[in-house]
Structures are given as C-alpha cells and as structure tokens.
mmCIF file of C-alpha atoms in Angstrom:
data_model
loop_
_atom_site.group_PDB
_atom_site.id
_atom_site.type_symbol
_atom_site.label_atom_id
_atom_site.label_comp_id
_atom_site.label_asym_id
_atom_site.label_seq_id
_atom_site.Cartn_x
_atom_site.Cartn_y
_atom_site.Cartn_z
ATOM 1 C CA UNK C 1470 -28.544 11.442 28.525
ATOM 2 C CA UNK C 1471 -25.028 9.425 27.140
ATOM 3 C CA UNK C 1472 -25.848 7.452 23.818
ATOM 4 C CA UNK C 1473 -24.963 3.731 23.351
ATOM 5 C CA UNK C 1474 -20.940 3.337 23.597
ATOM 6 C CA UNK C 1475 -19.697 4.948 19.997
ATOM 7 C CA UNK C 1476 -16.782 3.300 18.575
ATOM 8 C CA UNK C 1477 -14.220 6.250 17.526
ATOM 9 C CA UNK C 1478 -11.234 5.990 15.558
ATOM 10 C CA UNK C 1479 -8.585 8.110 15.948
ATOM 11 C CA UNK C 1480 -7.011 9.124 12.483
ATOM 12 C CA UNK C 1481 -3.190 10.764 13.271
ATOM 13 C CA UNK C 1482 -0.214 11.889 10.914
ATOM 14 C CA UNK C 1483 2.047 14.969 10.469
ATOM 15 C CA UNK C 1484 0.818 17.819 8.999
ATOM 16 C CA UNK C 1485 -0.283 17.992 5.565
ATOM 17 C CA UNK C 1486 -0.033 13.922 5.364
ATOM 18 C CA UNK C 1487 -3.901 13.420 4.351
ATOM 19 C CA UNK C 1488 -5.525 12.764 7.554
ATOM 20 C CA UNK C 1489 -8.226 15.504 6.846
ATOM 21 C CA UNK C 1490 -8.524 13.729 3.553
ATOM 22 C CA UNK C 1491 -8.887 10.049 4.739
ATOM 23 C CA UNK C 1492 -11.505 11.381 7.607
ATOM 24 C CA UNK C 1493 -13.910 13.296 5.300
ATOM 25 C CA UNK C 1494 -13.742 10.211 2.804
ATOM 26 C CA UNK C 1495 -14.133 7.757 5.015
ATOM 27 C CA UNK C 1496 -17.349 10.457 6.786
ATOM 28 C CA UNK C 1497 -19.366 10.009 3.355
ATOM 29 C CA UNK C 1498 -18.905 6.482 3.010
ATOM 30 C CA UNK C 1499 -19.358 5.269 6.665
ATOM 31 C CA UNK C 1500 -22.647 8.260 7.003
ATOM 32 C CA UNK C 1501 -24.464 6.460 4.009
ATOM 33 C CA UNK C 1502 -25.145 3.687 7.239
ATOM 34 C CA UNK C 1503 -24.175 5.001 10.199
ATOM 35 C CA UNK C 1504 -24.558 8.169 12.424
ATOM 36 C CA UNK C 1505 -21.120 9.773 12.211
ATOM 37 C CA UNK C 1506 -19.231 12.743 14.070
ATOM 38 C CA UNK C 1507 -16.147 14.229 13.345
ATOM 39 C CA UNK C 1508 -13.693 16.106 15.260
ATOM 40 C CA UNK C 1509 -10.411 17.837 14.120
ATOM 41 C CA UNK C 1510 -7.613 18.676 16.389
ATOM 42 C CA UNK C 1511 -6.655 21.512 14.663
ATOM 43 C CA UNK C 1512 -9.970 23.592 16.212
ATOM 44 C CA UNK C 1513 -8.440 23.166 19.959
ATOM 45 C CA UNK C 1514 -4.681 23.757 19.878
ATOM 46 C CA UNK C 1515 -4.059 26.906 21.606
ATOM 47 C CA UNK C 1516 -1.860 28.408 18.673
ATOM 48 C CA UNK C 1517 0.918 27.651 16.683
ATOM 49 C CA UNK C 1518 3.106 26.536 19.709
ATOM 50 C CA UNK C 1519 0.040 24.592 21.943
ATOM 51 C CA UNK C 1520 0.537 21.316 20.045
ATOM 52 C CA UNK C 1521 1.084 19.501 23.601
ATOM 53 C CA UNK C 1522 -1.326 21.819 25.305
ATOM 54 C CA UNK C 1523 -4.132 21.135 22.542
ATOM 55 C CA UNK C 1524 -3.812 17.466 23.062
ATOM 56 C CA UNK C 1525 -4.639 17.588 26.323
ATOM 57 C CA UNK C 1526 -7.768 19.628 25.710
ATOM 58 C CA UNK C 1527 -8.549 16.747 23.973
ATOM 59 C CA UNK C 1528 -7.953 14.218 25.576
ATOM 60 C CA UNK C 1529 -9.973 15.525 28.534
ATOM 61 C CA UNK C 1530 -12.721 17.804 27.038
ATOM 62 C CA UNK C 1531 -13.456 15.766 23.770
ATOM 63 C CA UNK C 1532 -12.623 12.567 23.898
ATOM 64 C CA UNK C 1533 -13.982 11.410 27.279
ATOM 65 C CA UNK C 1534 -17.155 12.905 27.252
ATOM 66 C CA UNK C 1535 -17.316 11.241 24.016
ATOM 67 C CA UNK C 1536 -16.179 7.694 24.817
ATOM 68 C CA UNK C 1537 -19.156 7.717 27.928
ATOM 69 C CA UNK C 1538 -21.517 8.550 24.944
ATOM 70 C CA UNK C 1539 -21.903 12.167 25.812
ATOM 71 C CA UNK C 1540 -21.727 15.456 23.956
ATOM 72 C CA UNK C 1541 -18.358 17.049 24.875
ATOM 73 C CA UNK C 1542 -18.135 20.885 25.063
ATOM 74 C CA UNK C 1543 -15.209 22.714 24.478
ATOM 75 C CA UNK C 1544 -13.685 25.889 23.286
ATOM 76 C CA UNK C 1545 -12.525 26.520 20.155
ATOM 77 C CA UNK C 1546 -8.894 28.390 19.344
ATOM 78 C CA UNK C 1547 -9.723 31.360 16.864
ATOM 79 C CA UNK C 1548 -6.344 30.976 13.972
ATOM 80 C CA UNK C 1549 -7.395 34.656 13.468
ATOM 81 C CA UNK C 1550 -6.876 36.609 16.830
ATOM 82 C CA UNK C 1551 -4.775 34.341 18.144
ATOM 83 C CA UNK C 1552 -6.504 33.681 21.643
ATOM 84 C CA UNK C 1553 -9.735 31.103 22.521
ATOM 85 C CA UNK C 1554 -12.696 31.462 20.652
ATOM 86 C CA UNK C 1555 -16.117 30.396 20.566
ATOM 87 C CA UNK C 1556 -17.898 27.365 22.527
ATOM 88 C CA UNK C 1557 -18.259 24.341 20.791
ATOM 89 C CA UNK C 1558 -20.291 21.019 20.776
ATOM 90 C CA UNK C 1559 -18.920 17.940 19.537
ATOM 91 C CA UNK C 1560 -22.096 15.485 19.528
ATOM 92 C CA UNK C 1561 -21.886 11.719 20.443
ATOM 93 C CA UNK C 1562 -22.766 9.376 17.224
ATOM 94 C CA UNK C 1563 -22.857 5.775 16.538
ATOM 95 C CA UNK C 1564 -19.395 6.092 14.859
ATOM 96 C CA UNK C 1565 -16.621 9.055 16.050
ATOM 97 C CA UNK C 1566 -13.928 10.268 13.881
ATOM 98 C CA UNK C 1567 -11.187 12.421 15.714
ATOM 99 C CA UNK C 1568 -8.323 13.292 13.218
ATOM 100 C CA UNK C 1569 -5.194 15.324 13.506
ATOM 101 C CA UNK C 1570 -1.500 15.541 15.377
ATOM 102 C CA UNK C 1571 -1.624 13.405 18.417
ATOM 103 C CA UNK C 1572 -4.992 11.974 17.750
ATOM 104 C CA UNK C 1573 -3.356 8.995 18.741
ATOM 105 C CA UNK C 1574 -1.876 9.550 21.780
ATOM 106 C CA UNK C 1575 -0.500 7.808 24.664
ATOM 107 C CA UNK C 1576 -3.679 9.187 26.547
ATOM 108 C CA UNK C 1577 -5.853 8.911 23.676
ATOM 109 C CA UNK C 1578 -5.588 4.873 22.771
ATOM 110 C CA UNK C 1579 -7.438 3.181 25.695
ATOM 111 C CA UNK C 1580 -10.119 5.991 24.347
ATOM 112 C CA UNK C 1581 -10.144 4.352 20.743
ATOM 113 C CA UNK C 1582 -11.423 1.466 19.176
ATOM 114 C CA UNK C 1583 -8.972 2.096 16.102
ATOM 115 C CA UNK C 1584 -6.264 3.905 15.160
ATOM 116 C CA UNK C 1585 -4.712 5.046 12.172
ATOM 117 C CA UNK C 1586 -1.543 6.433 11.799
ATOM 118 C CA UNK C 1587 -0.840 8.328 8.082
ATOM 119 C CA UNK C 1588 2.255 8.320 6.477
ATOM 120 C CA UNK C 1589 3.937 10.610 3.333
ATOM 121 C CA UNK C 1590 7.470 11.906 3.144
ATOM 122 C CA UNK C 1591 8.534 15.450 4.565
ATOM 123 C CA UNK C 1592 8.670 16.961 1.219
ATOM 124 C CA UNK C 1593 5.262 16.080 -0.453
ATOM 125 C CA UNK C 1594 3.364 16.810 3.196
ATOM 126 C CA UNK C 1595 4.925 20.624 3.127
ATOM 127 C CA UNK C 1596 3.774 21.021 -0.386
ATOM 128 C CA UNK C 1597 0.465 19.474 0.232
ATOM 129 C CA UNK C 1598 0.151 21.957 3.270
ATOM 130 C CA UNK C 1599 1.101 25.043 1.631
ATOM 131 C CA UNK C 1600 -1.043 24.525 -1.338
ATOM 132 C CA UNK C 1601 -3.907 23.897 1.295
ATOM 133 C CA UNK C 1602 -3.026 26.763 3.767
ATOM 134 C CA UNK C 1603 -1.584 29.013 1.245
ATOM 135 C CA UNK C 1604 1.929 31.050 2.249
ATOM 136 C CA UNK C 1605 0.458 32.220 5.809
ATOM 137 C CA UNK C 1606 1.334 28.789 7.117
ATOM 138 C CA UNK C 1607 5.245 28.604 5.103
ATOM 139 C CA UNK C 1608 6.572 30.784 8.951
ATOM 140 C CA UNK C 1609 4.963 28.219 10.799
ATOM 141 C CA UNK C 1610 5.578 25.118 9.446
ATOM 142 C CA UNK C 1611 9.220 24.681 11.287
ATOM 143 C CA UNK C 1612 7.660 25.913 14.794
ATOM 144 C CA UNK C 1613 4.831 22.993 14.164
ATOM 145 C CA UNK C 1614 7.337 20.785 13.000
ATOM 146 C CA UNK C 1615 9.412 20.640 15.954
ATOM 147 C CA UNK C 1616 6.257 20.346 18.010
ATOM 148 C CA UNK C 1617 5.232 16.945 15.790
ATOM 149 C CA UNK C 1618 9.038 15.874 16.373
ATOM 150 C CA UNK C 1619 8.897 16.019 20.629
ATOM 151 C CA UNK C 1620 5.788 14.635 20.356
ATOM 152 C CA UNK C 1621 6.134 11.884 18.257
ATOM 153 C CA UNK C 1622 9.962 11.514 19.849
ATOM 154 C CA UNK C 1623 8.092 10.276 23.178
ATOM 155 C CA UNK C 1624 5.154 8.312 21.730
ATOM 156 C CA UNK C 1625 5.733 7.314 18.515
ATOM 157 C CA UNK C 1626 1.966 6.828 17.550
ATOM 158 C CA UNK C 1627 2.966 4.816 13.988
ATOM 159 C CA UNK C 1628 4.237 1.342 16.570
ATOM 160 C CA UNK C 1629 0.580 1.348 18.157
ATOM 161 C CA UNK C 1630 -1.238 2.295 15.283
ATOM 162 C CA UNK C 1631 -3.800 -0.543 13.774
ATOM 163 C CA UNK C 1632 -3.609 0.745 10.361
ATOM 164 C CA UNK C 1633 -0.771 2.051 8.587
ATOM 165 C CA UNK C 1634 -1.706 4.253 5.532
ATOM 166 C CA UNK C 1635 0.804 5.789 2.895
ATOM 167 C CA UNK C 1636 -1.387 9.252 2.121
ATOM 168 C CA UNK C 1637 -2.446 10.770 -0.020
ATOM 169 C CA UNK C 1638 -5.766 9.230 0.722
ATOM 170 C CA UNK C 1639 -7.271 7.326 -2.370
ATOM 171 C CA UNK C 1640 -10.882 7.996 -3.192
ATOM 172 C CA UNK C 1641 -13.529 5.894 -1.351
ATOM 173 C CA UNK C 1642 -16.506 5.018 -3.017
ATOM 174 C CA UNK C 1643 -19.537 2.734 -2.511
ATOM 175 C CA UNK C 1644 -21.147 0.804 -4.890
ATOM 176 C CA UNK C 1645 -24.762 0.677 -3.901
ATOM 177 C CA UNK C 1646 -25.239 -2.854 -5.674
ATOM 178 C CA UNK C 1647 -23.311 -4.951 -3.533
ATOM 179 C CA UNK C 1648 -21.870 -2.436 -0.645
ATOM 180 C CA UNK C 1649 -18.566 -2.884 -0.687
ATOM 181 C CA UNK C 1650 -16.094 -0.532 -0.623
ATOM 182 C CA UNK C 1651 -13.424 0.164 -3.862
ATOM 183 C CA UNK C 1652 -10.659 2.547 -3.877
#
C-alpha cells in the first residue's frame, strides 16, 4: 500500500564534489524528525561507462515508484564483477534523498520537490575522489568524466537547480534547545 506523497530532493554534482557528504549530513539532521530514505546513484549504473544507462534505471525503477509513495525495487550493479548484482529495496519515507550524477535530470525534476546541484573545481573533486576510492578509481576517472561532460552538455542540471552549493559540505548540526540548524 503507497505511503502519503514523500517530498524527495534530488542532490546532483560531479564526482567527488560532496554530494555523498551533503546527503548523509543532511540524513542525521532531517532523521532526528522525520522518516528519511536515501538512495545513491552510484548502486545502479551499469559500470564505469552506463552513466546514461544508470539514469534511466532511475528514473524509471526508483524514482517513480517512489514519488507514488511506493517501495521501488531494483537491481543493484556489483563494482566487483562487473555485471548486475543483487535485488534491492529502496523504501518510501516521509522525506527521500536521491544523490549522485544526474540525480537531477531532465526526467528526474517533475519527480522532485528540490534540487540541489553541488559545485567544487576539477582539481579538488579528483583529489577528494581518489582519497575516497583509493588508486582503483585514478583509470576511470577520465571514462566517467566524459560521461558527466555529455550529460551535463545536454541538461545542464546547475540552471534548474534550487540550491546551489560550493562543496565540500560544511558540518550540519542541531542544537536541541531551539532546533535550528548551524553550520
């Protein structure tokens, strides 16, 4: 049975910008309150060259069964063997987070209630992403690269995006005395 109407926000960037960051801090601040699920992107692209592919798995087996308030099923990509993996359940909550490349897509906004588009220069991103993937992603990162540059080439996410933020994300706290949020 679908769940009230969640409101999602759709957190997007290139790699290694901070979305993963932003979504898990804004996860323990919004879950102190609200029923929260996250999804990230990065467990349904079909490989390092299915950036296009994985956003329509998305778009279709995530984020619509969401939006009606239903649990969306979908298979995971396994990084390891290269080749799908295991079925998943994304569960509908109040309050949806769905972050990674192309979160934010053409297809994906009349989905969202908000979008956030994360910004940090070239440089810092590929050092932020090999000291979080370690040297297995360094072959990669040109092959995802171009795939973030078509993409973003036709639907340049940033010009729709309700919220601009300059990652690194900060760190979001709550101060249980009067509930408002400090970074």
């Amino acid at each position: 049975m679908p769940t009230q109407r969640p409101f999602i926000i759709g957190i997007d960037g290139r790699s290694g910008a901070g979305k993963t960051t932003l979504t898990a801090q804004l996860a323990a601040v919004l879950e102190r309150r609200h029923d929260v699920t996250v999804f990230h992107l990065e467990d349904i692209y079909p490989g390092w060259n299915g950036l296009e592919q994985g956003i329509g798995q998305y778009v279709n087996e995530v984020l619509k069964p969401l939006r009606r308030g239903e649990d969306a099923h979908w298979t995971a990509w396994d990084w390891l063997t290269n080749e799908p993996g295991t079925p998943r359940l994304t569960r509908a909550a109040e309050i949806i987070l769905v972050e990674g490349v192309g979160a934010c897509n053409d297809l994906a906004r009349p989905l969202l209630n908000s979008s956030v588009w994360v910004e940090l220069p070239a440089a810092l991103r590929k050092k932020r992403a090999m000291e979080r993937d370690g040297r297995s992603y360094e072959k990669f990162w040109d092959v995802w690269a171009e795939q973030e540059q078509s993409y973003l080439a036709a639907d340049p996410v940033w010009e729709n995006a309700e919220v601009l933020h300059p990652g690194p994300a900060p760190e979001l706290t709550e101060s249980p005395e009067d509930g408002q949020g400090q970074s």
